[in-house]
Short mmCIF file of C-alpha atoms in Angstrom, two decimals:
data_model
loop_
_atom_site.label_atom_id
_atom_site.label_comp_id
_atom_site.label_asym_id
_atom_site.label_seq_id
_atom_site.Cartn_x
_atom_site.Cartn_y
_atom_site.Cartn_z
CA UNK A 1 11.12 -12.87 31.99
CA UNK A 2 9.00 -10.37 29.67
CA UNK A 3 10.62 -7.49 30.49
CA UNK A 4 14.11 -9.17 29.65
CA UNK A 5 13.49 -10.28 26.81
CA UNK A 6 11.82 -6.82 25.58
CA UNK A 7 14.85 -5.67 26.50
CA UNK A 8 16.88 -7.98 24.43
CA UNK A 9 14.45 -7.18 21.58
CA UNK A 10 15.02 -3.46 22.32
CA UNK A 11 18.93 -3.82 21.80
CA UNK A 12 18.46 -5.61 18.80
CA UNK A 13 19.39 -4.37 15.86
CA UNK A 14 16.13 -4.55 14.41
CA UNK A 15 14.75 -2.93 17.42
CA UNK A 16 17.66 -0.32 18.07
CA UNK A 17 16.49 1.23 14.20
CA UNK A 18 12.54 1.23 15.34
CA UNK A 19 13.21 2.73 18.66
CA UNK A 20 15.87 5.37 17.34
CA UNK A 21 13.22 6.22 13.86
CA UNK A 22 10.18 6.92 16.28
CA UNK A 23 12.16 8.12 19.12
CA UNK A 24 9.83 10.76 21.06
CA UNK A 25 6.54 10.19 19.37
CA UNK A 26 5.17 8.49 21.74
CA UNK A 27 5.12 8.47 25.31
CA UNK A 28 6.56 5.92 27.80
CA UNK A 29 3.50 4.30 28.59
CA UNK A 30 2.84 3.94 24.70
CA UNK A 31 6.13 2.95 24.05
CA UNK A 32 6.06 0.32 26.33
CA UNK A 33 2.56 -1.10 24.89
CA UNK A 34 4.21 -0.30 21.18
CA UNK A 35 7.22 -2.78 22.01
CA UNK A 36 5.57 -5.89 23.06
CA UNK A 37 3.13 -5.22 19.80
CA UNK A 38 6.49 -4.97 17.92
CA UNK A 39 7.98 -7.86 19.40
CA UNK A 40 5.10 -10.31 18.87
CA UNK A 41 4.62 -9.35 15.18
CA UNK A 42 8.09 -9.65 13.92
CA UNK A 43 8.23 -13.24 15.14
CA UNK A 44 4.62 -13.99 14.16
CA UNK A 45 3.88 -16.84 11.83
CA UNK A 46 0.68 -18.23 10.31
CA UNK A 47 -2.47 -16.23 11.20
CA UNK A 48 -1.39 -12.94 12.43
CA UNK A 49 -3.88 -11.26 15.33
CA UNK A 50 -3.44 -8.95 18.34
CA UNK A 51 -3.61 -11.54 20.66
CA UNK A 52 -1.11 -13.45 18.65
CA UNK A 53 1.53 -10.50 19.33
CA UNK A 54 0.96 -10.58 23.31
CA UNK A 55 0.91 -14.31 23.81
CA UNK A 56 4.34 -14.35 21.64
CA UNK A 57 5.59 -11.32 23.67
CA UNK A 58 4.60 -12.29 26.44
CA UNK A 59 2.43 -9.57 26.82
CA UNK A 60 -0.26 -11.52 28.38
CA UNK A 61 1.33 -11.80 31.75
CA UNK A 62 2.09 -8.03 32.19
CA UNK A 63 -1.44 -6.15 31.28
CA UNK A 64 -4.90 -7.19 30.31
CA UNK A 65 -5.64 -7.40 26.80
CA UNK A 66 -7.93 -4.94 26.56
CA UNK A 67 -5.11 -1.92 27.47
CA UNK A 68 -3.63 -2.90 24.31
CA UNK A 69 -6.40 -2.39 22.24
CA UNK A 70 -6.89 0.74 24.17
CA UNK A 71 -3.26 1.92 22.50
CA UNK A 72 -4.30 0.85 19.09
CA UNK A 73 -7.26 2.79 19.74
CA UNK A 74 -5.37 5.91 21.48
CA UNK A 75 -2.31 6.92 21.17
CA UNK A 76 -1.26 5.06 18.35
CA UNK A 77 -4.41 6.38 15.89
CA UNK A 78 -3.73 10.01 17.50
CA UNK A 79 -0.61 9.81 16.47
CA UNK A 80 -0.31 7.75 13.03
CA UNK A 81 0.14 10.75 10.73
CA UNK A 82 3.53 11.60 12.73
CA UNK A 83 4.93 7.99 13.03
CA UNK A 84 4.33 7.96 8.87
CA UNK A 85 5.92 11.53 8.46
CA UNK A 86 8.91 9.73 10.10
CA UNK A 87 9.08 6.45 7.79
CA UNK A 88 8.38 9.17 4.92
CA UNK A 89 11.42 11.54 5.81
CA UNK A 90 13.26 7.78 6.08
CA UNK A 91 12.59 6.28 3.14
CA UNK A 92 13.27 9.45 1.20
CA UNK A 93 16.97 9.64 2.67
CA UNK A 94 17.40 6.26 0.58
CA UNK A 95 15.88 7.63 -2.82
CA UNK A 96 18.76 10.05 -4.71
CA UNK A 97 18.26 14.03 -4.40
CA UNK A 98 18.39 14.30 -8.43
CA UNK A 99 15.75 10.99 -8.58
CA UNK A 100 11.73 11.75 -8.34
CA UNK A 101 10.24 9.90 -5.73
CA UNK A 102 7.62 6.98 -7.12
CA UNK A 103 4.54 6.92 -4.82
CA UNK A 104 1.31 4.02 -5.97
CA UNK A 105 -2.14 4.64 -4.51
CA UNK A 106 -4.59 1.81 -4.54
CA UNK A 107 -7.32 0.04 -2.59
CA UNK A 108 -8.11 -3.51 -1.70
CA UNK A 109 -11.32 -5.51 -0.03
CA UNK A 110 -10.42 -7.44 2.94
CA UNK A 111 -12.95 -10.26 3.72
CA UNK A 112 -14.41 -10.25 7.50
CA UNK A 113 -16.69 -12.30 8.70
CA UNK A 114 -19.32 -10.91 11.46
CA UNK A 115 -21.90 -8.13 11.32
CA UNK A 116 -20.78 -6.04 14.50
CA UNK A 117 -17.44 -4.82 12.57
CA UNK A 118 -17.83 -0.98 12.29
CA UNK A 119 -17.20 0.17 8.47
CA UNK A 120 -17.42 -3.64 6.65
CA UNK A 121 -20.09 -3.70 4.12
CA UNK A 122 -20.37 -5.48 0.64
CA UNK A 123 -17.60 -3.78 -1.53
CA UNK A 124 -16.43 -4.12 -4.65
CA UNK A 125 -13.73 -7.03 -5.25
CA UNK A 126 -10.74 -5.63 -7.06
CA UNK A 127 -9.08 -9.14 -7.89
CA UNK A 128 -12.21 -11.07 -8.38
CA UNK A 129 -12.10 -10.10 -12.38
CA UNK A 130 -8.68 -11.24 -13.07
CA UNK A 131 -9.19 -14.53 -10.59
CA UNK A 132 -12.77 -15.42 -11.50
CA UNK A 133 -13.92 -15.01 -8.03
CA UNK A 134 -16.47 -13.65 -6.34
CA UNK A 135 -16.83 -9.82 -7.75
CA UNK A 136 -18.16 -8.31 -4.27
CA UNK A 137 -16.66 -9.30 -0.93
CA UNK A 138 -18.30 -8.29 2.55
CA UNK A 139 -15.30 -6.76 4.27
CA UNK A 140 -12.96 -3.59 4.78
CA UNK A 141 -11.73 -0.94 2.36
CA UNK A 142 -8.30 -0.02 2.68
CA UNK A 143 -6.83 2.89 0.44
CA UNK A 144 -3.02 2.69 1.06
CA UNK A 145 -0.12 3.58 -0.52
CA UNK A 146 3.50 2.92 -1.27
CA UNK A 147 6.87 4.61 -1.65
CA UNK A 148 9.42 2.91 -4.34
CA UNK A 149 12.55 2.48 -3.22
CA UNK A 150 15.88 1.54 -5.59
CA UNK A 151 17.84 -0.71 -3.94
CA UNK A 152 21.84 0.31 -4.72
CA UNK A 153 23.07 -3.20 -3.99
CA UNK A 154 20.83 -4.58 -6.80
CA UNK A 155 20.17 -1.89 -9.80
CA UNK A 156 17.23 -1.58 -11.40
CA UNK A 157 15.29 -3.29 -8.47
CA UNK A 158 12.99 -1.53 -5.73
CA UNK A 159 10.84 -2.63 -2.67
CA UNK A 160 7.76 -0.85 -1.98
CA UNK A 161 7.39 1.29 1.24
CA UNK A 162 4.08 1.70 3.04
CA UNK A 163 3.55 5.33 3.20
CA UNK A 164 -0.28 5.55 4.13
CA UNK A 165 -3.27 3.83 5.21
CA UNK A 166 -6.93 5.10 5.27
CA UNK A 167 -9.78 3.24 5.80
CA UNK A 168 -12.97 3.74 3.66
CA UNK A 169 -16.69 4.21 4.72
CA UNK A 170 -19.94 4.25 2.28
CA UNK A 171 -21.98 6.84 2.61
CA UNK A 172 -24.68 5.51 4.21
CA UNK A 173 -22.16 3.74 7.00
CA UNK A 174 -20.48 6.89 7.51
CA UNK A 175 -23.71 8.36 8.59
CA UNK A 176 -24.62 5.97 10.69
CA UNK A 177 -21.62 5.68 12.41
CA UNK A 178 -21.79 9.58 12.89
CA UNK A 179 -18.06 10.12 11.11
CA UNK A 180 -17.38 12.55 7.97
CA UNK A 181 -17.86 11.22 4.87
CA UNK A 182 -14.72 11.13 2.44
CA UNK A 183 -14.78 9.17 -1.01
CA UNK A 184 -11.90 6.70 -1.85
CA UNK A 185 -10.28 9.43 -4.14
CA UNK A 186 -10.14 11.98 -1.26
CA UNK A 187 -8.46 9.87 0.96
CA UNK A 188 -6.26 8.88 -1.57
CA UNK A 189 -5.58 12.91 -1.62
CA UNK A 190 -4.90 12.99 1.69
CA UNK A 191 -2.17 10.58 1.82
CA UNK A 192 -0.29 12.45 -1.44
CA UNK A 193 -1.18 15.57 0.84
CA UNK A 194 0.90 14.06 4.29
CA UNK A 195 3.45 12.41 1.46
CA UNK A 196 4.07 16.25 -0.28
CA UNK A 197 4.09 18.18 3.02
CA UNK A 198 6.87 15.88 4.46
CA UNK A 199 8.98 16.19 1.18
CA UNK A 200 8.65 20.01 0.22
CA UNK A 201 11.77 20.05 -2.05
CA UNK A 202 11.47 16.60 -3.62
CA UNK A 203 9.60 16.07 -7.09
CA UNK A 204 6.84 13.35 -6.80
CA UNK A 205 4.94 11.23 -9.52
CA UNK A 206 2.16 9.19 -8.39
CA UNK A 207 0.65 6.52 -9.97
CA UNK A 208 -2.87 4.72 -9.88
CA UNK A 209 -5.72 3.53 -11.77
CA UNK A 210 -8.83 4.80 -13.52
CA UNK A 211 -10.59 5.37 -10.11
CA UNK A 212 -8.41 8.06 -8.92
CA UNK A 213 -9.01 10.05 -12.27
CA UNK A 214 -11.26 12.06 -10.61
CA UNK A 215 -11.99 15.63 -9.40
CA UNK A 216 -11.38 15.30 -5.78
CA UNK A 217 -8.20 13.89 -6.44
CA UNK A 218 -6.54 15.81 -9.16
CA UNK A 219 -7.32 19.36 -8.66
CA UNK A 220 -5.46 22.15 -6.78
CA UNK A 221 -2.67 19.06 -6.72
CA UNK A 222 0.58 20.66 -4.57
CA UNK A 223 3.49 22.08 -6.94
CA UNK A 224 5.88 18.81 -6.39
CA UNK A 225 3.35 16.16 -7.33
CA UNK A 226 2.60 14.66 -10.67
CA UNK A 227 0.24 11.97 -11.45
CA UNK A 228 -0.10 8.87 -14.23
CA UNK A 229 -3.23 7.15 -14.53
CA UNK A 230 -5.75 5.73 -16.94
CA UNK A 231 -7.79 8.17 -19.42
CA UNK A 232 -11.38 7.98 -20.36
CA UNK A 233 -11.79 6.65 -23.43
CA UNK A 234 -15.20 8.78 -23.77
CA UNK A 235 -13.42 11.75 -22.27
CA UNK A 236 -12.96 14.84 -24.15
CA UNK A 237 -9.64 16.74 -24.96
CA UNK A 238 -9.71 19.99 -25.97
CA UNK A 239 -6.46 22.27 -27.06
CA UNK A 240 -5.08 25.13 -25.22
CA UNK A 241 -6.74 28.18 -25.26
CA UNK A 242 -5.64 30.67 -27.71
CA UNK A 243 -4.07 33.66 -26.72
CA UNK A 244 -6.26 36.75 -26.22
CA UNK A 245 -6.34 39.00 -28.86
CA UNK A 246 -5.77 42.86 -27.86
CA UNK A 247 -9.26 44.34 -27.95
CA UNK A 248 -11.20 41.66 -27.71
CA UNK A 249 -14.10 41.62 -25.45
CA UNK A 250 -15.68 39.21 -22.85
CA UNK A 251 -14.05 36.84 -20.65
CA UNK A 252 -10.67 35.18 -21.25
CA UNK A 253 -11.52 31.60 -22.98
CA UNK A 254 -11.07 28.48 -20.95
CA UNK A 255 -10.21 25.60 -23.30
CA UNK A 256 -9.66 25.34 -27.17
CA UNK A 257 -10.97 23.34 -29.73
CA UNK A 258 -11.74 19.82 -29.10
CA UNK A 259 -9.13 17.43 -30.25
CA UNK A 260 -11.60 14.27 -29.52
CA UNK A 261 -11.52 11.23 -26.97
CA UNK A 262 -9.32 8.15 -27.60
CA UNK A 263 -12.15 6.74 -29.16
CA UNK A 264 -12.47 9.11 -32.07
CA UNK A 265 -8.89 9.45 -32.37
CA UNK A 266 -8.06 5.67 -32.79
CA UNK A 267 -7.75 6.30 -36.63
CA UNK A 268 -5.22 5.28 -39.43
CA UNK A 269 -2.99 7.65 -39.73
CA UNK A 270 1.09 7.93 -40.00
CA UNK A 271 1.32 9.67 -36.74
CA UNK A 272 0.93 6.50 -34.89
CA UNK A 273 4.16 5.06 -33.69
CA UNK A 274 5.44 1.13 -32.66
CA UNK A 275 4.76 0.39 -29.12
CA UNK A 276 7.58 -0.01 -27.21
CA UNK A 277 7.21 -3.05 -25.59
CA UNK A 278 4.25 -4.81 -27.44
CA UNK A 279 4.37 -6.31 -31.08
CA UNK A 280 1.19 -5.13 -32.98
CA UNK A 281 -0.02 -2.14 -30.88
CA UNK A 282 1.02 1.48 -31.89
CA UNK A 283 0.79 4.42 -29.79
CA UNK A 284 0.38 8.41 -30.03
CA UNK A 285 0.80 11.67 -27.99
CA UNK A 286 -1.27 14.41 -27.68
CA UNK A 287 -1.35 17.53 -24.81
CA UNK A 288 -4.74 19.24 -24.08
CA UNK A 289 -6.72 20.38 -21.37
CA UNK A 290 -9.01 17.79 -20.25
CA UNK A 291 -12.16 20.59 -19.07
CA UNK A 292 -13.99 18.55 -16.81
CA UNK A 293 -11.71 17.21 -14.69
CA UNK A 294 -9.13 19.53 -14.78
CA UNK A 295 -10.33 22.43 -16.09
CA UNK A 296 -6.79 25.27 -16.61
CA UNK A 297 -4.05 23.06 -16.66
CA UNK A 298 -2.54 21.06 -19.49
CA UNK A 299 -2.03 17.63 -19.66
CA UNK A 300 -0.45 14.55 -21.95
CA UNK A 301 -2.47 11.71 -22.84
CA UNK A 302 -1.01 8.28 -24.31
CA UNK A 303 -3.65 6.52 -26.98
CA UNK A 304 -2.54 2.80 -27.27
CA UNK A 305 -3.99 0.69 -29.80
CA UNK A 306 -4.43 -2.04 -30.87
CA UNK A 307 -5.80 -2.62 -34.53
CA UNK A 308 -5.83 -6.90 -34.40
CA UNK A 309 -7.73 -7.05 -31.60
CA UNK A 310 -10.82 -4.63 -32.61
CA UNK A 311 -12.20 -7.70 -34.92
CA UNK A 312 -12.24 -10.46 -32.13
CA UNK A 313 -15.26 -11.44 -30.84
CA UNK A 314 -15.94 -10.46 -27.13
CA UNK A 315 -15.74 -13.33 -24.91
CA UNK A 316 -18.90 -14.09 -22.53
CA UNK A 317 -18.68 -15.35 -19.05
CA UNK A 318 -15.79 -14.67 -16.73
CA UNK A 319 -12.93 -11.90 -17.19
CA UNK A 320 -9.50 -13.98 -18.16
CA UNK A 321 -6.57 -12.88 -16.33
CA UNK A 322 -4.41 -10.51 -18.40
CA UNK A 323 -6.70 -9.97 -21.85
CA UNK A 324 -5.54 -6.32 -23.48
CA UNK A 325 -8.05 -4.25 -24.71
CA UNK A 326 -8.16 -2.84 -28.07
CA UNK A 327 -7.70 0.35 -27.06
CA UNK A 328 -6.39 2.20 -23.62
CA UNK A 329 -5.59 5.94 -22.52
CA UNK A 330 -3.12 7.08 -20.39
CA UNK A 331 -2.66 10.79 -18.94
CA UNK A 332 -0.03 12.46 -17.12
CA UNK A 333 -0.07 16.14 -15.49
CA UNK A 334 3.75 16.40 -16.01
CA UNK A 335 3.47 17.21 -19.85
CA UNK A 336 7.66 16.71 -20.09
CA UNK A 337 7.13 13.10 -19.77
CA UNK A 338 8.10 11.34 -22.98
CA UNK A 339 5.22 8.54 -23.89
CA UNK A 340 7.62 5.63 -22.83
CA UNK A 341 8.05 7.36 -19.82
CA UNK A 342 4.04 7.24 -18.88
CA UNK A 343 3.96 3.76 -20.38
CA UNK A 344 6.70 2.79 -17.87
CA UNK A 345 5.18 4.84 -15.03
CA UNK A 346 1.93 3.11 -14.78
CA UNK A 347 3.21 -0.37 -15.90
CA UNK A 348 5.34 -0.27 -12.42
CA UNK A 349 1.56 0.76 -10.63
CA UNK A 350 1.83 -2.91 -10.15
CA UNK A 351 3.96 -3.31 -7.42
CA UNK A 352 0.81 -1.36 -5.56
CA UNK A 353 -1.03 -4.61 -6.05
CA UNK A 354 2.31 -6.87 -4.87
CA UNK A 355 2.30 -4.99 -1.79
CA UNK A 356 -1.63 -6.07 -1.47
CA UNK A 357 -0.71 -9.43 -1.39
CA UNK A 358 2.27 -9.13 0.85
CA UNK A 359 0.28 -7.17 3.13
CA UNK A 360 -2.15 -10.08 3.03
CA UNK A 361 1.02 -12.80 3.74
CA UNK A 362 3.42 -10.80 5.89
CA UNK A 363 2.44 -7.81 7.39
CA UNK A 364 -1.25 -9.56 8.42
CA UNK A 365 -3.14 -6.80 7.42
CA UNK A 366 -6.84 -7.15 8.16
CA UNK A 367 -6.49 -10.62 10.08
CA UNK A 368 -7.01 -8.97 13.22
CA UNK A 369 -10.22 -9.43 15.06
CA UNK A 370 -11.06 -5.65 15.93
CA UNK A 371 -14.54 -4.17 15.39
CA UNK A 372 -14.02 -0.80 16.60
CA UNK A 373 -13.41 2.07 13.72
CA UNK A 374 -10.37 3.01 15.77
CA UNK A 375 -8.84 -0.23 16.85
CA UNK A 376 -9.64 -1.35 13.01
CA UNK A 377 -7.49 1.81 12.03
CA UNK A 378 -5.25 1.78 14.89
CA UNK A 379 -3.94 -2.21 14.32
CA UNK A 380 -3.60 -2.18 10.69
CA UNK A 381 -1.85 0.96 10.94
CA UNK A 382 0.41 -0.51 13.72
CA UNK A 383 1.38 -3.92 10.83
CA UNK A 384 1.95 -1.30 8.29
CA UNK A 385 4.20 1.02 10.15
CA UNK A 386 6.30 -1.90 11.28
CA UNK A 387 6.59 -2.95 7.64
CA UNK A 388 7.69 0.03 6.51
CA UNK A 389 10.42 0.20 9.10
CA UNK A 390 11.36 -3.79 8.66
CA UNK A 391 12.28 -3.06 5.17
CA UNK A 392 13.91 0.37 6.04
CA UNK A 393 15.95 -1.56 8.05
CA UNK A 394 16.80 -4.76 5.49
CA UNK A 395 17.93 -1.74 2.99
CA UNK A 396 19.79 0.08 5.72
CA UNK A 397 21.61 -3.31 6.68
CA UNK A 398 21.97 -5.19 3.09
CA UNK A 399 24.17 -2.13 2.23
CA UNK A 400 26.41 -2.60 4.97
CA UNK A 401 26.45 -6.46 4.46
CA UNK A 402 26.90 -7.83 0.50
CA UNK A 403 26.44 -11.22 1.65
CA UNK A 404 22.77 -11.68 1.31
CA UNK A 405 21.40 -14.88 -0.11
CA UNK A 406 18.43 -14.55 -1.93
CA UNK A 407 18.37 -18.55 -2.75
CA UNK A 408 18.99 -19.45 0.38
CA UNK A 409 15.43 -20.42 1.84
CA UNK A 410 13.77 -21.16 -1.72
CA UNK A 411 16.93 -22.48 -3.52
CA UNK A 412 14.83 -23.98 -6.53
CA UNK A 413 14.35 -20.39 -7.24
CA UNK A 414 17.74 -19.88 -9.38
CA UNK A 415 16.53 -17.25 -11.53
CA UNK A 416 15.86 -14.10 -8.75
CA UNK A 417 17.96 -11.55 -8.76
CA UNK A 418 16.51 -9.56 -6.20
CA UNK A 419 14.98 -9.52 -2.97
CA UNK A 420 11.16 -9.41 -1.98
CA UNK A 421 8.64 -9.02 1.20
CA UNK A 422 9.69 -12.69 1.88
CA UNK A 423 13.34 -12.30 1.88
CA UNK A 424 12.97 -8.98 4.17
CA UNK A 425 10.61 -10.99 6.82
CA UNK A 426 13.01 -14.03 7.24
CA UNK A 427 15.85 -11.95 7.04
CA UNK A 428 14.35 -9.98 10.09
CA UNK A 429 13.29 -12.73 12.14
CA UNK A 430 17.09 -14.96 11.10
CA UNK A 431 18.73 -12.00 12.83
CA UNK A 432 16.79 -12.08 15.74
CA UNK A 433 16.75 -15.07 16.47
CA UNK A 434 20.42 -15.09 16.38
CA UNK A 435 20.50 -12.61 19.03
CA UNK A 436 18.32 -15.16 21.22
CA UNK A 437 15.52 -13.95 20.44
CA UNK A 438 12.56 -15.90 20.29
CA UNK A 439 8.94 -16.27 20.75
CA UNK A 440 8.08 -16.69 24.61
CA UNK A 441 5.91 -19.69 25.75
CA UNK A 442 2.31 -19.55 26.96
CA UNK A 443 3.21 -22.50 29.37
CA UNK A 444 5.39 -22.66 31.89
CA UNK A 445 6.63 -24.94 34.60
CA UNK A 446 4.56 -24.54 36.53
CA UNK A 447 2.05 -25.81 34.93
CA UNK A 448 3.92 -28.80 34.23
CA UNK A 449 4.45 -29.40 38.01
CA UNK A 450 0.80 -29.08 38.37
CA UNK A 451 0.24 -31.92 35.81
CA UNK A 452 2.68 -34.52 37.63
CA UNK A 453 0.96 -33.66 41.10
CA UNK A 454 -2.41 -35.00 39.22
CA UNK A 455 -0.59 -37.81 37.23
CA UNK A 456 0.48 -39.40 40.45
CA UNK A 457 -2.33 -38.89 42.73
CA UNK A 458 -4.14 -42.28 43.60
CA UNK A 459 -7.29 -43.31 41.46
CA UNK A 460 -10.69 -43.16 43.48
CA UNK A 461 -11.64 -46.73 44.85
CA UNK A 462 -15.04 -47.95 43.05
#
């Protein structure tokens, strides 16, 4: 009964675009633990976990759990970096050849419960400022990234594409767990690395916040990639070095004069311009060469400021959800970008923190109940992949069908115009279940016959 209906989900549609994306990267044996896996979590619901996917696969009755986990731990975290170069190449196909590719970098604290997890420890809590809650959560730190994809049957409109997953280790856990230590922005570097290697000929701009602004992220960055993030307000920008005058002695100079840090340079003056989406805020332009970071190469910072806001008194207690700042900074090593354009850029960072939550509600990232380093790695690689390749598959197939009803499961929602992580999961799991496809019972009748043998034996005399 398991192995039909694996084979059912195998000839799906669904399936047929997994199977034919990652054909060869695995071996049988892998690819026959990698399908029940599959099979389980695309009809998951509620509380998503390992042992979720096998009872729903029916996984249970062909090998012992623990062979599973042996996969995640295995083959499948051997092998991650080539099943993402394949959903890389993929979601590239989709993005025009004359359109630069939008990648968003981020990290996010998953809450755990239980000490014996390798790599939890008290982290910092990225959404606890903007929902008042707790500012540290004991948990996992996941540095993952997404691909932007435009959608052709809606303009304008994207879905984000898992393209990476790392998971990160303090310093002190590293070492005791006898692994190499890597900071959040180096990992982050790795992933634009994989992302770059994979897409030689195609221009890149990656965005993310004021964490990633740092040495071990920016410099020696390969020719294709670009990045927008947040400036320092108490960094320094000096101007380009002037050229060397014939004759002159000593060592070539390295960086200008200083032009000043965004807080210096927040002054009246009729350079400032209108802000292009914000009433009351003005913004400027300047390119330097910001020394300490990257030391060489020139960059473009944005200033935005906001004049009304400098006389308000600072609020005490609790962050409030969406407060501006009097005054932000914005950089970007692709000096050719107009302002609006790095405004725009890191405005759309956002969707990295959408894909947080959906990750959270429908790929079930970090509900599993792993507490091996590798199986940790191994299953939330294993959701992330097979989101990636769910919504390769909803772009692939919304193309070739224009009837797709966005208003059809949440019809008080008149105003969407286009389609989300919810749309893509019950679109999946409509079509398979169309194809008879369905979760497989724990219980069969057997057990049922066992029951009516006990329901009708006689009662014991007193």
């Amino acid at each position: 009964m398991e192995d039909t209906a694996v084979d059912a989900f195998l000839t799906s549609s669904f399936g047929t675009f997994a199977m034919t994306l990652w054909h060869g990267v695995l071996s049988a044996p892998s690819w026959h633990n990698f399908t029940y896996l599959a099979y389980g979590w695309a009809l998951a619901c509620g509380r998503q976990t390992i042992t979720a996917y096998l009872w729903g696969s029916g996984a249970a009755q062909v090998k012992h759990f623990s062979r599973y986990y042996a996969f995640l731990g295995g083959a499948l975290y051997q092998r991650r970096y080539q099943l993402w170069a394949r959903v890389i190449r993929c979601g590239a196909a989709l993005v025009p050849a004359d359109v630069v590719i939008d990648v968003r970098l981020d990290d996010a604290t998953m809450k755990k419960t239980g000490r014996p997890i390798q790599g939890a420890d008290h982290y910092r809590n990225g959404a606890g400022t903007a929902r008042q809650e707790y500012r540290t959560l004991w948990g996992l730190n996941l540095v993952w990234a997404i691909m932007r994809i435009p959608l052709t049957m809606w303009p304008g409109h994207h879905l984000s594409l898992p393209s990476g997953l790392e998971l990160y280790f303090k310093e002190t856990l590293a070492n005791k767990l006898k692994v190499p230590y890597r900071s959040r922005s180096a990992l982050a570097r790795r992933i634009v690395d994989h992302v770059a290697a994979e897409l030689p000929t195609r221009a890149i701009h990656v965005a993310t916040d004021g964490g990633y602004a740092t040495q071990a992220f920016l410099r020696a960055l390969p020719s294709n990639v670009d990045v927008v993030g947040r400036f320092l307000l108490t960094a320094k920008l000096y101007q380009l070095p002037p050229p060397r005058v014939k004759g002159q002695r000593g060592a070539p100079r390295k960086k200008g004069a200083v032009i000043g840090s965004p807080k210096t340079l927040a002054t009246p003056s009729p350079a400032w311009h209108p802000h292009p989406q914000e009433a009351g805020a003005v913004i400027q332009s300047w390119v330097g060469i910001w020394h300490s970071v990257l030391p060489g190469r020139p960059i473009r910072i944005v200033v935005v400021w906001r004049p009304h806001r400098e006389d308000s008194k600072k609020p005490t207690g609790k962050k409030a959800f969406g407060r501006l700042k009097p005054l932000e900074a914005f950089f970007s090593t692709d000096v050719a970008l107009s302002p609006h354009a790095i405004l725009a850029t890191y405005a759309d960072r956002w969707a990295m923190e959408i894909d947080i939550r959906d990750g959270h509600a429908y790929y079930g990232v970090a509900q599993d109940q792993c507490r091996k380093l590798e199986h940790i790695v191994g299953a939330n690689t294993l959701r992330l992949l097979l989101a990636a390749v769910r919504t390769l598959w909803f772009i692939v197939t919304s193309e070739q069908h224009a009837d797709v009803a966005l208003q059809r499961c949440r019809p008080w929602y008149r105003h969407k115009v286009a389609p989300s992580q919810f749309d893509v999961a019950w679109a999946c799991r409509e079509v398979l279940h169309e194809e008879g496809i369905f979760p497989i019972p724990r219980f069969f009748t057997a057990v049922a016959e066992n029951q009516q043998d006990i329901d009708e034996a006689k009662p014991i005399a007193a």
